[in-house]
Amino acid sequence: MNLRFHLYTSIFLLLLAFDTQGQANFQFKNISINQGLSQSTVSDILEDKKGMLWFATFDGLNKYNGKDFTVYRADPGSAVRLKSSKINRLFLAPNDLLLIYTDGGMDVLNLKTERLSSDPFLNNTVFFGPCIYDDSSIIFSNDKNELLHYNPYTAKVKTITQIKNTQGASVRVDHIVAHGNSIFLVFEKNIIQRISKQGVLEKEYTVSAQLQKAQIYNNKLLISTRKKGVFEIDLDTHQEHWYDQSLGILNIVKTNVIDNQIYGLSYGYGLLKIDTANKKIISPPKEKDRIIYITSSYKDKKNNIWIGTDGDGLNFYNKSQLIFNTITPSYLGSARGITQGGNKMYIATFSDGCFSYDLASKKVEQVFYSPEKFNNAIGYHDGNLWIGHDHNGVDIYNLRQRKIVKNIPYLEKDLLNQHKSRIYRIDDFDEDNMVVSTRSEGFALIDKKTYQITKKINQNNSAITSSDVRYVLLSRDKQKVFVALVYDGLAVFSYPDFKLIKTIKVTKKDQLKISVKHIREDENGNIWLGTNGAGLLVYDKNYIKLAHWNTQNYLKNNVVYATLPENENTIWLSSNKGLSRIQFNKKNDTLTISDIQNFNTHNGLQSNEFNTGAYLKTANGLLAFGGLNNVNIFKPNILNFDRSNGRVSITDFLVKNKLLATENVIHYLSQIKLNATQNDIGISFIMPGYNEGIAIEYRYRLKGYQTAWQYIGARNNIDFTNLPEGAYEFQVQARYLNNFWDKNITTLTIEIETPFYKTWWFYLLLALAGILLIGSIIRLRINYNNSVN
């Protein structure tokens, strides 16, 4: 890994403005001493080539595999005993060496063996301001004001130059920056020297302030000062500028560029936008939970962003982990229905009333609340909300007058007494009518203007076999009506005469009875049925089944509340286990899943359980799904997230429940040899670089002992007992936000030697011993017979 890699982070995206029109909302997680971090001040962060993260703190070095911490300190009992537990910087060299700059000096840790270098130079040298020189070495100053170059592989040290300053010999170099062919020495007080890598003084700058951190951006040297703000030196023109609005900034820890804009991570002010054109600092908006005291940052191989702080431990987010927007405020309850009217969405919640959500301003407002009425459905027409209730019919609520202008009881008295009067859905049916689907009274068409029932259909006056109707949909050609029955599948009627055309009650393959929750007709005339327990069914316009997707073929749950299209070959599905994004292809009159991603509360969903009827695709392409706690809304075609399955690292190898002692740490090994008695083994593994909560699943097999892959879900360890002698290959894979395994396999060869009593030479010895024994018996017999005679 290049030593400069850890300087280039992208943490600023997560603090940019949130936009529900399509921007993903990235959320911080915190890792502190409660999760095993040794101390809450994190001074530096690095990742090794095996994916292990290393955190420098003021109380030890922390190794993090994505789940567990291992801490090394200066204590006598520490497995790796450092010179000091207070660690200031980390440097990673390409050949698995970690350089650890502590208050007590420099340590070099071999990551393969996790043992410290015994180089005596490290024990007898004082280090000041070390920095990366090239990919395999560092430079630093010592207590003799020498600028030195150190190569940890060869243990060679050379002097670049004797540092000379105009402030007096006692003033030491506090900070060093290597850039191109130059080295910048930042002194404790007000001098900056630019020297060549050969040690020749090229330029000296005087700054009338006490200097702190120095950063280089676009060939400009930016320096934080203690009381006067940020100072810039143009390295080409040597022009100098003080930045406006930078007074009081304690320190710019690091800088970075996003969309041609430079940002600074500061100690004291959090994230800062740096306007280099106008020479000023633009402070971020004040936020109660904003991270203020930033000490370090890092972007790992999986685009996880880590921010080290002074006192708040690690703040983490995964740039590649999709986080879905949730409509605020948080008191928005269980969403039962969603509709659109103009530039607003309207949401019916079961017990908290109905809300409007402005798609432009993102403002939420409660527009209707009646404590004695439980809302279960909502529709919109011409400035009126049609609100369906449990046991209270349908209210027509005028948004301009802000009052109920009509109530449609739509009840039989005996049904009211039996509490069977639920309104399931209210939908815009055609130019003249809304359609109301009910629990026990079938469905009805209601005139949009007069609010009179124009058609009422149930099992008493039509061919449908149940009056429990979940959803009614007019076909695109307006010649058919699809009726979703709670217990009796799908009924298809001609329109407008309502003659029965087709019923689909069971799945033909397994004779599973269909309970339909949702109907969608796509642009090709295919009919998509979300069911209560049978998964998702798709039929063509001739009612020939194209697909049946359930938990047997990649769905997380067989309860499907809705499907909404992203494009012709991609849908989003809501269920009792979150949202799924399904990509599919049609081949030989069959729809086949080509890819699927599943999302849950760890991705910001309102809950894992969604609700019947609470879904909508808005006119401008937003998808909204409502559930037990709120509504998620997003624009799918601009969601970008990395789903690559990283490589698994083996973390522990146990023999008879004890860790196996090895020369190299286990995740650097490719082969382990065991004796015949060491045939009870345990193996632990992890996909590094992730925080807890992100869905990772594993599978494994022991080739030579097993042929099929063994799926173990989130479990990350496995045991084998009484293994026969022989050669095996342990294979393990992980998947992240995927339902498909890729070719990225971690392997470990395991050889168990044959016990001596099964070897050829042992059998030969037995045969020889047998021959000798038989010969001895024969000889004794002959001797006995001779003595008798």
mmCIF file of N, CA and C in Angstrom, residues 652-698:
data_model
loop_
_atom_site.group_PDB
_atom_site.id
_atom_site.type_symbol
_atom_site.label_atom_id
_atom_site.label_comp_id
_atom_site.label_asym_id
_atom_site.label_seq_id
_atom_site.Cartn_x
_atom_site.Cartn_y
_atom_site.Cartn_z
ATOM 1 N N ASP A 652 -8.730 -16.518 13.616
ATOM 2 C CA ASP A 652 -8.282 -17.438 14.668
ATOM 3 C C ASP A 652 -8.297 -18.865 14.147
ATOM 4 N N PHE A 653 -7.338 -19.639 14.629
ATOM 5 C CA PHE A 653 -7.296 -21.080 14.333
ATOM 6 C C PHE A 653 -7.047 -21.795 15.648
ATOM 7 N N LEU A 654 -8.002 -22.606 16.055
ATOM 8 C CA LEU A 654 -7.920 -23.280 17.339
ATOM 9 C C LEU A 654 -7.749 -24.779 17.148
ATOM 10 N N VAL A 655 -6.968 -25.375 18.007
ATOM 11 C CA VAL A 655 -6.818 -26.826 18.071
ATOM 12 C C VAL A 655 -7.209 -27.258 19.473
ATOM 13 N N LYS A 656 -8.240 -28.097 19.540
ATOM 14 C CA LYS A 656 -8.774 -28.544 20.839
ATOM 15 C C LYS A 656 -9.068 -27.343 21.743
ATOM 16 N N ASN A 657 -9.720 -26.331 21.136
ATOM 17 C CA ASN A 657 -10.185 -25.116 21.819
ATOM 18 C C ASN A 657 -9.063 -24.205 22.312
ATOM 19 N N LYS A 658 -7.841 -24.388 21.822
ATOM 20 C CA LYS A 658 -6.738 -23.509 22.166
ATOM 21 C C LYS A 658 -6.149 -22.922 20.897
ATOM 22 N N LEU A 659 -5.794 -21.615 20.958
ATOM 23 C CA LEU A 659 -5.209 -20.971 19.796
ATOM 24 C C LEU A 659 -3.925 -21.667 19.387
ATOM 25 N N LEU A 660 -3.790 -21.920 18.095
ATOM 26 C CA LEU A 660 -2.586 -22.548 17.578
ATOM 27 C C LEU A 660 -1.471 -21.507 17.486
ATOM 28 N N ALA A 661 -0.322 -21.818 18.048
ATOM 29 C CA ALA A 661 0.831 -20.919 17.983
ATOM 30 C C ALA A 661 1.483 -21.043 16.606
ATOM 31 N N THR A 662 1.633 -19.901 15.916
ATOM 32 C CA THR A 662 2.231 -19.883 14.584
ATOM 33 C C THR A 662 3.261 -18.769 14.503
ATOM 34 N N GLU A 663 4.202 -18.905 13.572
ATOM 35 C CA GLU A 663 5.219 -17.885 13.393
ATOM 36 C C GLU A 663 4.589 -16.591 12.900
ATOM 37 N N ASN A 664 3.755 -16.681 11.871
ATOM 38 C CA ASN A 664 3.030 -15.525 11.358
ATOM 39 C C ASN A 664 1.600 -15.533 11.889
ATOM 40 N N VAL A 665 0.988 -14.356 11.961
ATOM 41 C CA VAL A 665 -0.416 -14.302 12.378
ATOM 42 C C VAL A 665 -1.258 -15.038 11.338
ATOM 43 N N ILE A 666 -2.385 -15.527 11.769
ATOM 44 C CA ILE A 666 -3.125 -16.508 10.995
ATOM 45 C C ILE A 666 -3.583 -15.976 9.636
ATOM 46 N N HIS A 667 -3.972 -14.697 9.547
ATOM 47 C CA HIS A 667 -4.490 -14.227 8.262
ATOM 48 C C HIS A 667 -3.406 -13.989 7.221
ATOM 49 N N TYR A 668 -2.135 -14.192 7.605
ATOM 50 C CA TYR A 668 -1.052 -14.157 6.625
ATOM 51 C C TYR A 668 -0.645 -15.559 6.167
ATOM 52 N N LEU A 669 -1.214 -16.600 6.740
ATOM 53 C CA LEU A 669 -0.835 -17.962 6.407
ATOM 54 C C LEU A 669 -1.672 -18.514 5.266
ATOM 55 N N SER A 670 -1.072 -19.358 4.470
ATOM 56 C CA SER A 670 -1.789 -20.059 3.404
ATOM 57 C C SER A 670 -1.848 -21.561 3.679
ATOM 58 N N GLN A 671 -1.049 -22.034 4.649
ATOM 59 C CA GLN A 671 -0.986 -23.465 4.912
ATOM 60 C C GLN A 671 -0.700 -23.707 6.391
ATOM 61 N N ILE A 672 -1.345 -24.735 6.947
ATOM 62 C CA ILE A 672 -1.101 -25.156 8.322
ATOM 63 C C ILE A 672 -0.925 -26.676 8.323
ATOM 64 N N LYS A 673 0.120 -27.141 8.990
ATOM 65 C CA LYS A 673 0.352 -28.566 9.126
ATOM 66 C C LYS A 673 0.127 -28.973 10.575
ATOM 67 N N LEU A 674 -0.635 -30.050 10.766
ATOM 68 C CA LEU A 674 -0.998 -30.520 12.096
ATOM 69 C C LEU A 674 -0.581 -31.981 12.256
ATOM 70 N N ASN A 675 -0.304 -32.373 13.496
ATOM 71 C CA ASN A 675 -0.035 -33.793 13.717
ATOM 72 C C ASN A 675 -1.347 -34.550 13.872
ATOM 73 N N ALA A 676 -1.252 -35.827 13.977
ATOM 74 C CA ALA A 676 -2.445 -36.680 13.940
ATOM 75 C C ALA A 676 -3.395 -36.431 15.094
ATOM 76 N N THR A 677 -2.864 -35.971 16.229
ATOM 77 C CA THR A 677 -3.736 -35.743 17.393
ATOM 78 C C THR A 677 -4.423 -34.384 17.345
ATOM 79 N N GLN A 678 -4.010 -33.530 16.423
ATOM 80 C CA GLN A 678 -4.578 -32.179 16.334
ATOM 81 C C GLN A 678 -5.718 -32.132 15.310
ATOM 82 N N ASN A 679 -6.648 -33.035 15.432
ATOM 83 C CA ASN A 679 -7.703 -33.153 14.423
ATOM 84 C C ASN A 679 -9.060 -32.624 14.879
ATOM 85 N N ASP A 680 -9.090 -31.912 16.016
ATOM 86 C CA ASP A 680 -10.279 -31.162 16.433
ATOM 87 C C ASP A 680 -9.938 -29.685 16.310
ATOM 88 N N ILE A 681 -10.499 -29.015 15.303
ATOM 89 C CA ILE A 681 -10.084 -27.643 15.004
ATOM 90 C C ILE A 681 -11.281 -26.702 14.960
ATOM 91 N N GLY A 682 -11.002 -25.427 15.195
ATOM 92 C CA GLY A 682 -12.001 -24.373 15.063
ATOM 93 C C GLY A 682 -11.408 -23.218 14.272
ATOM 94 N N ILE A 683 -12.202 -22.610 13.409
ATOM 95 C CA ILE A 683 -11.724 -21.518 12.553
ATOM 96 C C ILE A 683 -12.699 -20.345 12.677
ATOM 97 N N SER A 684 -12.151 -19.148 12.951
ATOM 98 C CA SER A 684 -12.953 -17.921 12.971
ATOM 99 C C SER A 684 -12.497 -17.022 11.838
ATOM 100 N N PHE A 685 -13.417 -16.211 11.320
ATOM 101 C CA PHE A 685 -13.112 -15.384 10.155
ATOM 102 C C PHE A 685 -13.992 -14.144 10.170
ATOM 103 N N ILE A 686 -13.622 -13.181 9.381
ATOM 104 C CA ILE A 686 -14.357 -11.915 9.331
ATOM 105 C C ILE A 686 -14.105 -11.264 7.986
ATOM 106 N N MET A 687 -15.076 -10.509 7.489
ATOM 107 C CA MET A 687 -14.800 -9.633 6.356
ATOM 108 C C MET A 687 -14.462 -8.274 6.953
ATOM 109 N N PRO A 688 -13.184 -7.882 6.949
ATOM 110 C CA PRO A 688 -12.759 -6.688 7.691
ATOM 111 C C PRO A 688 -13.334 -5.403 7.111
ATOM 112 N N GLY A 689 -13.250 -4.361 7.952
ATOM 113 C CA GLY A 689 -13.563 -3.027 7.475
ATOM 114 C C GLY A 689 -14.987 -2.601 7.646
ATOM 115 N N TYR A 690 -15.799 -3.369 8.318
ATOM 116 C CA TYR A 690 -17.187 -2.994 8.502
ATOM 117 C C TYR A 690 -17.501 -2.847 9.979
ATOM 118 N N ASN A 691 -18.457 -1.987 10.230
ATOM 119 C CA ASN A 691 -18.943 -1.843 11.598
ATOM 120 C C ASN A 691 -20.105 -2.806 11.811
ATOM 121 N N GLU A 692 -20.392 -3.122 13.075
ATOM 122 C CA GLU A 692 -21.514 -4.008 13.354
ATOM 123 C C GLU A 692 -22.800 -3.378 12.829
ATOM 124 N N GLY A 693 -23.721 -4.218 12.409
ATOM 125 C CA GLY A 693 -25.000 -3.730 11.910
ATOM 126 C C GLY A 693 -25.135 -3.827 10.425
ATOM 127 N N ILE A 694 -24.030 -3.875 9.683
ATOM 128 C CA ILE A 694 -24.129 -4.015 8.243
ATOM 129 C C ILE A 694 -24.240 -5.499 7.919
ATOM 130 N N ALA A 695 -25.216 -5.853 7.095
ATOM 131 C CA ALA A 695 -25.529 -7.255 6.865
ATOM 132 C C ALA A 695 -24.419 -7.952 6.085
ATOM 133 N N ILE A 696 -23.754 -8.899 6.723
ATOM 134 C CA ILE A 696 -22.739 -9.725 6.077
ATOM 135 C C ILE A 696 -23.107 -11.182 6.346
ATOM 136 N N GLU A 697 -23.073 -12.005 5.307
ATOM 137 C CA GLU A 697 -23.388 -13.419 5.447
ATOM 138 C C GLU A 697 -22.216 -14.239 4.913
ATOM 139 N N TYR A 698 -22.065 -15.443 5.465
ATOM 140 C CA TYR A 698 -20.923 -16.282 5.125
ATOM 141 C C TYR A 698 -21.370 -17.667 4.664
#
